[in-house]
Amino acid sequence: MEIERIRALRERALRELAEASTQEQLATWHARYLGRRGEITLLLRGLGSLAPEERPMIGRAANDLKEELQQAYVRQETAVRERELAARIAAETIDVTLPGRTPRIGTLHPVTQMIRDVTNIFAHLGFQVVEGPEVEYGYYAFDALNIPPEHPARDVWDTIFIESEHEEIVLRPHTSPMQIRVMERRQPPIRVVVPGRCYRYEAVDATHEWHFHQIEGLAVDERITMADLKGTLAEFARQLFGRERRVRFRCDFFPFVEPGVDFAIDCMFCRGEGCRVCGDSGWIEILGAGMVHPQVLRNVGYDPERYTGWAFGMGVERLVMLTYGVPDIRYFYQGDLRFLQQFDRIVP
Amino acid sequence: MKVPMRWLRELVATDLSADQLAERLTLAGLEVENIERIGAHWDNIFVGVVERVEPHPNADRLVLATVNAGIHRLTVVTGAPNIATGQKVALALAGAKLYDGHSAEPKLVTLKPATIRGIRSEGMVCSEKELGLSDEHEGILVLDADAPIGLPLRDYLGDEVLDLAITPNRVDAFSIVGIAREVAALTGAPLRLPDLASLEGPGDPSLVTVEATDLCARFVAVALEGIQVGPSPWWLRRRLQLAGFRSINNVVDVTNYVMVEWGQPQHAFDRNRLRGGRLVVRRAHPGEELETLDHVRRSLSSEMLVIADTERAVGIAGVMGGLESEITEETRAVLLETANFDMRSIRRTARTLRLRTEASARFERGLDPNLGWVAACRAVYLLTQLIPTCRVVAVFDHYPSPRRPRRIDLDRNELPRLLGVDFPDSDVEAVFHRLGFTTQIRQQGGRTIWTVEVPTYRSDVTIAADLVEEVARIIGYDTLPETLPVGRTVPVEIDPELRLIRQLQNGLVAAGLHEVITYPMVDDAALRALSTHGDVVPERLGWYRRPVEDFVRARNPIRPEWSIMRPSLVPTLLQNAAEQLKFNDVVAIFETGKVYVPRGRDELPDERRAVGCLLAGMDAPRDLYHQPRPVDFFDLKGVVETVLARLGARDLTFRPLTHPTLQPGRTAEILLRDRSIGILGEVLVTVAERFGIPWHHRVVVAEFDLPTLLEIGLEPVTIRPLSRYQPIEQDFAVVVDEGVPAADVAAAIEAGAGPLAVVVRLFDVYRGPAIPEGKKSLAFRVVLSAPDRAVSDEELQRIRDRIEQQVRRRVKGALRR
Ligand SMILES: [Zn+2]
């Protein structure tokens, strides 16, 4: 009698289990049969009311059934989950070539990027980054740098002047006035790099801007030599333009240095063979430099017999143009996002 | 400075090619910018003599010329009007490459035999244009009578011309002789200076009176007679042409030739056209005028030095001669001026007159007065060579204080001290000797001193460091080793303002803004455009205030619209945005530039670092996932709050602000600990329109002053310990009057919630039927968490009560149930 009931229960449970095709139905089935108030649970709990002689046989049958249903349940559940997963995979296939949702990230201006790249290199070589005024006294812009009034050398810097009464005030045509300001404020040893805006009274074309950026460098101490200048600039050029770069020092003239230097690297576009970028020379001029002129040292109260130093100055836009092949300097300050957005690198 | 190689090689016998020399000169500081190769393509062109000219049987304007060029002898058909028997000409054979004489653009064509009006022509006699020498195509080129028949034209006329950029210090190198000296020093090749006439001075004091002795260190005058003015011989014309000069006549050409050769300008006057036949060197009289050689009448001022005769100015000293006394075909007597003028005076005069000439360019650099005599001797030599009847009748030399060679003491140790490398004494001495410097060595107090005597033409070498450069550049900068500085290290500090700028740039880029750099100059019109009605420069310019003094103004602006150093970033950002909106729907930009606050005339302005941000157009481009909407105040407010918080400006408050540029009701002053650090607002459409931004675009700007931000001080990040207990999230809807700022309600909730509130976030603003007219409901989510316990129900109830209380007291609000 009881055995019959168990058998019927078993058949019903297994049949319903086989019909449960979703996880939800499975959960319902589980609650009905194996849950805390499930039929099997109740059956086992009801064993106590049976006659003692029936108990062992019915008990075993009930326990067997429970075991069997549990195993069947696990099998069915596994099958249902696999089927559901397969269905989901089939349903959710996407076109992975569709565009991603792009986070909106801006860009640093290429001039800022280059100033960071250059000053980072020099910072690791022990140079401090400082900045200085763009509106500057003529004394700092010229006189203290050994460029006297009415001197033909002064023509090189076509200058924008600021309205004033007695003092000559200019928009600095180079970052070199900061050599004087730094040396006036401090005592050697000095190692600084000075990025900043400069201005010249100059017609604008593809390679000339009236508003541009320079980076000045200055090292003053006892025992600072021109060989150190060459080594430092070579290291800088190789960090910026690649370890394989060859460097060239040639004689040049700037009133505030002696000896004066023009520093060039071998052309990375033609590897020194000669091309349009390097004007067929195989060399690209990167910056002007030299040993600080003794008169400049005297102008700031340094003893030129005790201290030596060197200075260099480079045009930032030119470095960007060389590095990225920018064809026209006017791109920088037209503020065209179509240009700026191309510099989408993450800058260290 | 153009240096023809044939001319140079006459003065210095070097084996090096033009390319090799260019390389050596460039490395030594005389940069060769270009090498022009003349006749490089002249294959199959020879020097020939015209043996016979006959009429063409079938054409009136053509002739048949028989030309003998050694092994080649042929008859050619030509239309050249100037051809004549006995002329030396350039004969081109078939296969020669010539420029098309009739083409306006230079076009090389290969010569082929042709039949012209029935007569076969196997070659051609060439014009200057066909050879690429000039644009002359009227007739054929006639060579000098001594041109060797049969010589390839390239060997006779071809040349290479070095084009040098001379640095302002090297006036000595502004001449063929100077370059020759340099080549001799660099290569050790012997120098052979040009032949000179010998003159006797000082001679006739009545020839010249130097009144302005302060501006004229030397004046050599040579009076010549028996002059016959005519064209110069071919070689002289050719050399001048290669050096970039036009041939005028033999007398003028000689003065130019000497200037190119020696660097010393000269001027030849027609002596018969000088009143009194003599010269006076003086300052111009007030109101004096002179018509110069270029046919321009010029007013002179009393600072200008002139050369005059007894009555009037006949030349502007060192700049240009006068037209009336110029050399003409009638000239029979010449007064040749070779002078040395004050460089500053010449420079000022040339600038004032806007008249830069070959002469003034040389005088401005400070010529060696000793050159005056040599150049006069050279000119006389050439004139007597060219004009056999020419003779010197008088010589004058004003040179009261002759310049002597400079002696410079060089501590021998200076070479390694400056260069970081040393050279053997013998090498150093050889350099000096090759440069024409002499040396004497002595011991002094344990040091070795070299006394170096420098010729007067090297006026640039004045101190020991100059001598070090001479040694280094002649031996070669390429011999310097590469080392890194030794010695004391300097601790590298980071300037707080520069660090803050970097952080701001990084933050704003992360927030999606693009950095721009704009020209930091504006004009009055751009500043007026910032005012509500566009009529006056407003009192408030961005965050900044209009200064009491005038703005920082350029005296010689490049363009009128760049005449004032900007007092705020806002106008240049608006100009920039107007440009951007032409190409982009989405404009999100910032600049970390300076603004320039005047501090009075003769004082440098206060250059303050500012940050300006601007959003315009749409919030983001339309794409698969995003439907764009116009930007507004809150887009930029979010950027500002987020970025500034990350710099350590955590408790910003925003206060409604009236600003001339910005839209009332959508503008705020930004405060940090009750001090204003910036402004933020939507630009009035009328203002934006004045900058060229169309009416339908919304433009939001913000501007901050970094020094103020640093002055107030930024807070470091503080870390709250993590709680192990589940936080409680509770929503509070507060009903307040419409005019109550949300920030005040949030402050009331924060005050009520106390320290357990880790987040108070406004998530909804509701107006509608559920609440009374004139009121709004603000819904806040408050997250409560205690570090050491779960927040209990009783605690929660107390917090609810306190929030209710605070809201009632502070903003007259009620909690909605
Ligand atoms: Zn190249």
mmCIF file of C-alpha atoms in Angstrom, chain B residues 68-234:
data_model
loop_
_atom_site.group_PDB
_atom_site.id
_atom_site.type_symbol
_atom_site.label_atom_id
_atom_site.label_comp_id
_atom_site.label_asym_id
_atom_site.label_seq_id
_atom_site.Cartn_x
_atom_site.Cartn_y
_atom_site.Cartn_z
ATOM 1 C CA ASN B 68 85.656 77.250 -85.482
ATOM 2 C CA ALA B 69 85.921 75.505 -82.138
ATOM 3 C CA GLY B 70 89.130 73.540 -82.664
ATOM 4 C CA ILE B 71 88.231 70.006 -83.679
ATOM 5 C CA HIS B 72 84.657 71.141 -84.357
ATOM 6 C CA ARG B 73 84.120 73.562 -87.199
ATOM 7 C CA LEU B 74 80.613 74.120 -88.438
ATOM 8 C CA THR B 75 78.158 76.520 -89.942
ATOM 9 C CA VAL B 76 75.105 77.474 -87.927
ATOM 10 C CA VAL B 77 72.015 79.497 -88.692
ATOM 11 C CA THR B 78 71.412 82.347 -86.249
ATOM 12 C CA GLY B 79 69.224 85.417 -85.886
ATOM 13 C CA ALA B 80 71.514 87.135 -83.379
ATOM 14 C CA PRO B 81 71.794 90.796 -84.369
ATOM 15 C CA ASN B 82 75.166 91.275 -82.678
ATOM 16 C CA ILE B 83 77.140 88.471 -84.325
ATOM 17 C CA ALA B 84 80.322 89.536 -86.114
ATOM 18 C CA THR B 85 83.409 87.974 -87.589
ATOM 19 C CA GLY B 86 86.282 87.511 -85.149
ATOM 20 C CA GLN B 87 84.054 87.228 -82.057
ATOM 21 C CA LYS B 88 84.655 84.529 -79.490
ATOM 22 C CA VAL B 89 81.363 82.779 -78.828
ATOM 23 C CA ALA B 90 79.867 79.788 -77.052
ATOM 24 C CA LEU B 91 79.188 77.095 -79.637
ATOM 25 C CA ALA B 92 76.700 74.389 -78.684
ATOM 26 C CA LEU B 93 76.752 71.100 -80.583
ATOM 27 C CA ALA B 94 73.905 68.659 -81.018
ATOM 28 C CA GLY B 95 73.158 66.954 -77.703
ATOM 29 C CA ALA B 96 73.949 70.065 -75.614
ATOM 30 C CA LYS B 97 71.406 70.983 -72.958
ATOM 31 C CA LEU B 98 70.277 74.594 -73.208
ATOM 32 C CA TYR B 99 67.572 76.694 -71.645
ATOM 33 C CA ASP B 100 64.734 77.587 -73.959
ATOM 34 C CA GLY B 101 65.400 81.207 -74.909
ATOM 35 C CA HIS B 102 61.716 81.944 -75.520
ATOM 36 C CA SER B 103 60.255 80.373 -72.384
ATOM 37 C CA ALA B 104 59.471 82.569 -69.394
ATOM 38 C CA GLU B 105 60.102 79.671 -67.007
ATOM 39 C CA PRO B 106 63.554 78.060 -67.000
ATOM 40 C CA LYS B 107 63.172 75.010 -69.258
ATOM 41 C CA LEU B 108 66.072 72.781 -70.310
ATOM 42 C CA VAL B 109 65.925 71.364 -73.837
ATOM 43 C CA THR B 110 68.370 69.161 -75.723
ATOM 44 C CA LEU B 111 69.784 70.686 -78.921
ATOM 45 C CA LYS B 112 69.068 68.714 -82.120
ATOM 46 C CA PRO B 113 70.311 69.418 -85.644
ATOM 47 C CA ALA B 114 67.658 71.337 -87.576
ATOM 48 C CA THR B 115 66.976 72.602 -91.049
ATOM 49 C CA ILE B 116 66.073 76.310 -90.929
ATOM 50 C CA ARG B 117 64.624 77.788 -94.101
ATOM 51 C CA GLY B 118 66.311 75.110 -96.176
ATOM 52 C CA ILE B 119 69.744 75.294 -94.557
ATOM 53 C CA ARG B 120 70.938 72.567 -92.222
ATOM 54 C CA SER B 121 72.250 73.864 -88.871
ATOM 55 C CA GLU B 122 74.281 71.380 -86.802
ATOM 56 C CA GLY B 123 74.702 73.595 -83.776
ATOM 57 C CA MET B 124 73.979 76.944 -82.213
ATOM 58 C CA VAL B 125 75.720 80.021 -80.864
ATOM 59 C CA CYS B 126 74.282 80.711 -77.413
ATOM 60 C CA SER B 127 72.801 83.679 -75.597
ATOM 61 C CA GLU B 128 73.329 84.202 -71.860
ATOM 62 C CA LYS B 129 69.784 83.063 -71.263
ATOM 63 C CA GLU B 130 70.260 79.820 -73.170
ATOM 64 C CA LEU B 131 73.314 79.084 -71.021
ATOM 65 C CA GLY B 132 71.408 79.885 -67.833
ATOM 66 C CA LEU B 133 73.699 82.825 -67.000
ATOM 67 C CA SER B 134 71.085 85.578 -67.055
ATOM 68 C CA ASP B 135 67.812 86.549 -68.728
ATOM 69 C CA GLU B 136 69.687 88.246 -71.600
ATOM 70 C CA HIS B 137 68.407 86.942 -74.946
ATOM 71 C CA GLU B 138 68.741 89.984 -77.215
ATOM 72 C CA GLY B 139 71.936 88.714 -78.748
ATOM 73 C CA ILE B 140 74.532 86.028 -78.311
ATOM 74 C CA LEU B 141 77.084 86.000 -75.524
ATOM 75 C CA VAL B 142 80.370 87.468 -76.725
ATOM 76 C CA LEU B 143 83.390 86.150 -74.832
ATOM 77 C CA ASP B 144 86.689 87.906 -74.149
ATOM 78 C CA ALA B 145 89.067 88.031 -77.084
ATOM 79 C CA ASP B 146 91.600 85.862 -75.249
ATOM 80 C CA ALA B 147 89.181 82.995 -74.667
ATOM 81 C CA PRO B 148 90.993 79.823 -75.817
ATOM 82 C CA ILE B 149 89.408 78.304 -78.915
ATOM 83 C CA GLY B 150 88.171 74.750 -78.469
ATOM 84 C CA LEU B 151 88.108 74.820 -74.654
ATOM 85 C CA PRO B 152 84.955 73.297 -73.166
ATOM 86 C CA LEU B 153 82.874 76.279 -72.013
ATOM 87 C CA ARG B 154 82.568 74.721 -68.569
ATOM 88 C CA ASP B 155 86.300 74.977 -68.065
ATOM 89 C CA TYR B 156 86.304 78.582 -69.206
ATOM 90 C CA LEU B 157 83.088 79.979 -67.712
ATOM 91 C CA GLY B 158 81.758 77.368 -65.334
ATOM 92 C CA ASP B 159 82.060 78.035 -61.635
ATOM 93 C CA GLU B 160 80.755 77.076 -58.244
ATOM 94 C CA VAL B 161 79.506 79.850 -55.999
ATOM 95 C CA LEU B 162 79.396 79.370 -52.244
ATOM 96 C CA ASP B 163 76.605 81.269 -50.544
ATOM 97 C CA LEU B 164 77.682 82.031 -46.992
ATOM 98 C CA ALA B 165 75.684 83.332 -44.037
ATOM 99 C CA ILE B 166 78.115 85.579 -42.175
ATOM 100 C CA THR B 167 77.465 85.988 -38.443
ATOM 101 C CA PRO B 168 77.365 89.628 -37.283
ATOM 102 C CA ASN B 169 80.693 89.373 -35.435
ATOM 103 C CA ARG B 170 82.743 88.389 -38.482
ATOM 104 C CA VAL B 171 82.987 91.568 -40.537
ATOM 105 C CA ASP B 172 86.366 90.314 -41.788
ATOM 106 C CA ALA B 173 84.675 87.357 -43.484
ATOM 107 C CA PHE B 174 82.404 89.646 -45.466
ATOM 108 C CA SER B 175 84.953 89.536 -48.319
ATOM 109 C CA ILE B 176 86.665 87.097 -50.662
ATOM 110 C CA VAL B 177 89.993 87.882 -48.999
ATOM 111 C CA GLY B 178 88.483 87.145 -45.604
ATOM 112 C CA ILE B 179 87.151 83.785 -46.746
ATOM 113 C CA ALA B 180 90.503 83.038 -48.362
ATOM 114 C CA ARG B 181 92.267 83.758 -45.065
ATOM 115 C CA GLU B 182 89.821 81.440 -43.340
ATOM 116 C CA VAL B 183 90.436 78.674 -45.882
ATOM 117 C CA ALA B 184 94.176 79.124 -45.454
ATOM 118 C CA ALA B 185 93.828 78.839 -41.680
ATOM 119 C CA LEU B 186 91.613 75.769 -41.925
ATOM 120 C CA THR B 187 93.621 73.874 -44.536
ATOM 121 C CA GLY B 188 97.141 75.259 -44.247
ATOM 122 C CA ALA B 189 97.067 76.132 -47.943
ATOM 123 C CA PRO B 190 99.183 79.181 -48.824
ATOM 124 C CA LEU B 191 97.483 82.553 -49.160
ATOM 125 C CA ARG B 192 98.236 84.819 -52.109
ATOM 126 C CA LEU B 193 96.780 88.298 -51.645
ATOM 127 C CA PRO B 194 95.839 90.409 -54.716
ATOM 128 C CA ASP B 195 98.272 92.851 -56.309
ATOM 129 C CA LEU B 196 98.203 96.446 -55.073
ATOM 130 C CA ALA B 197 99.411 99.757 -56.449
ATOM 131 C CA SER B 198 101.745 101.636 -54.195
ATOM 132 C CA LEU B 199 100.495 105.031 -53.107
ATOM 133 C CA GLU B 200 102.313 107.773 -51.219
ATOM 134 C CA GLY B 201 100.426 109.433 -48.391
ATOM 135 C CA PRO B 202 99.227 111.558 -46.724
ATOM 136 C CA GLY B 203 99.794 113.890 -49.650
ATOM 137 C CA ASP B 204 97.477 116.764 -50.440
ATOM 138 C CA PRO B 205 95.598 118.158 -47.424
ATOM 139 C CA SER B 206 93.487 120.421 -49.609
ATOM 140 C CA LEU B 207 91.662 117.432 -51.136
ATOM 141 C CA VAL B 208 89.423 116.677 -48.139
ATOM 142 C CA THR B 209 88.390 118.358 -44.891
ATOM 143 C CA VAL B 210 87.139 116.021 -42.161
ATOM 144 C CA GLU B 211 84.995 118.129 -39.854
ATOM 145 C CA ALA B 212 83.084 115.350 -38.093
ATOM 146 C CA THR B 213 86.219 113.646 -36.779
ATOM 147 C CA ASP B 214 84.149 111.747 -34.175
ATOM 148 C CA LEU B 215 82.276 109.833 -36.886
ATOM 149 C CA CYS B 216 85.116 109.329 -39.334
ATOM 150 C CA ALA B 217 88.170 107.451 -38.098
ATOM 151 C CA ARG B 218 89.822 107.423 -41.490
ATOM 152 C CA PHE B 219 89.361 109.003 -44.871
ATOM 153 C CA VAL B 220 91.553 108.089 -47.834
ATOM 154 C CA ALA B 221 90.986 110.068 -51.017
ATOM 155 C CA VAL B 222 92.753 109.515 -54.314
ATOM 156 C CA ALA B 223 92.410 111.986 -57.177
ATOM 157 C CA LEU B 224 92.721 110.353 -60.589
ATOM 158 C CA GLU B 225 92.821 111.821 -64.040
ATOM 159 C CA GLY B 226 92.839 110.450 -67.549
ATOM 160 C CA ILE B 227 89.747 108.439 -66.820
ATOM 161 C CA GLN B 228 87.916 106.868 -69.735
ATOM 162 C CA VAL B 229 84.599 105.451 -68.697
ATOM 163 C CA GLY B 230 83.395 102.390 -70.568
ATOM 164 C CA PRO B 231 82.212 98.854 -70.068
ATOM 165 C CA SER B 232 84.311 96.539 -67.924
ATOM 166 C CA PRO B 233 86.052 93.570 -69.462
ATOM 167 C CA TRP B 234 84.142 90.307 -69.432
#
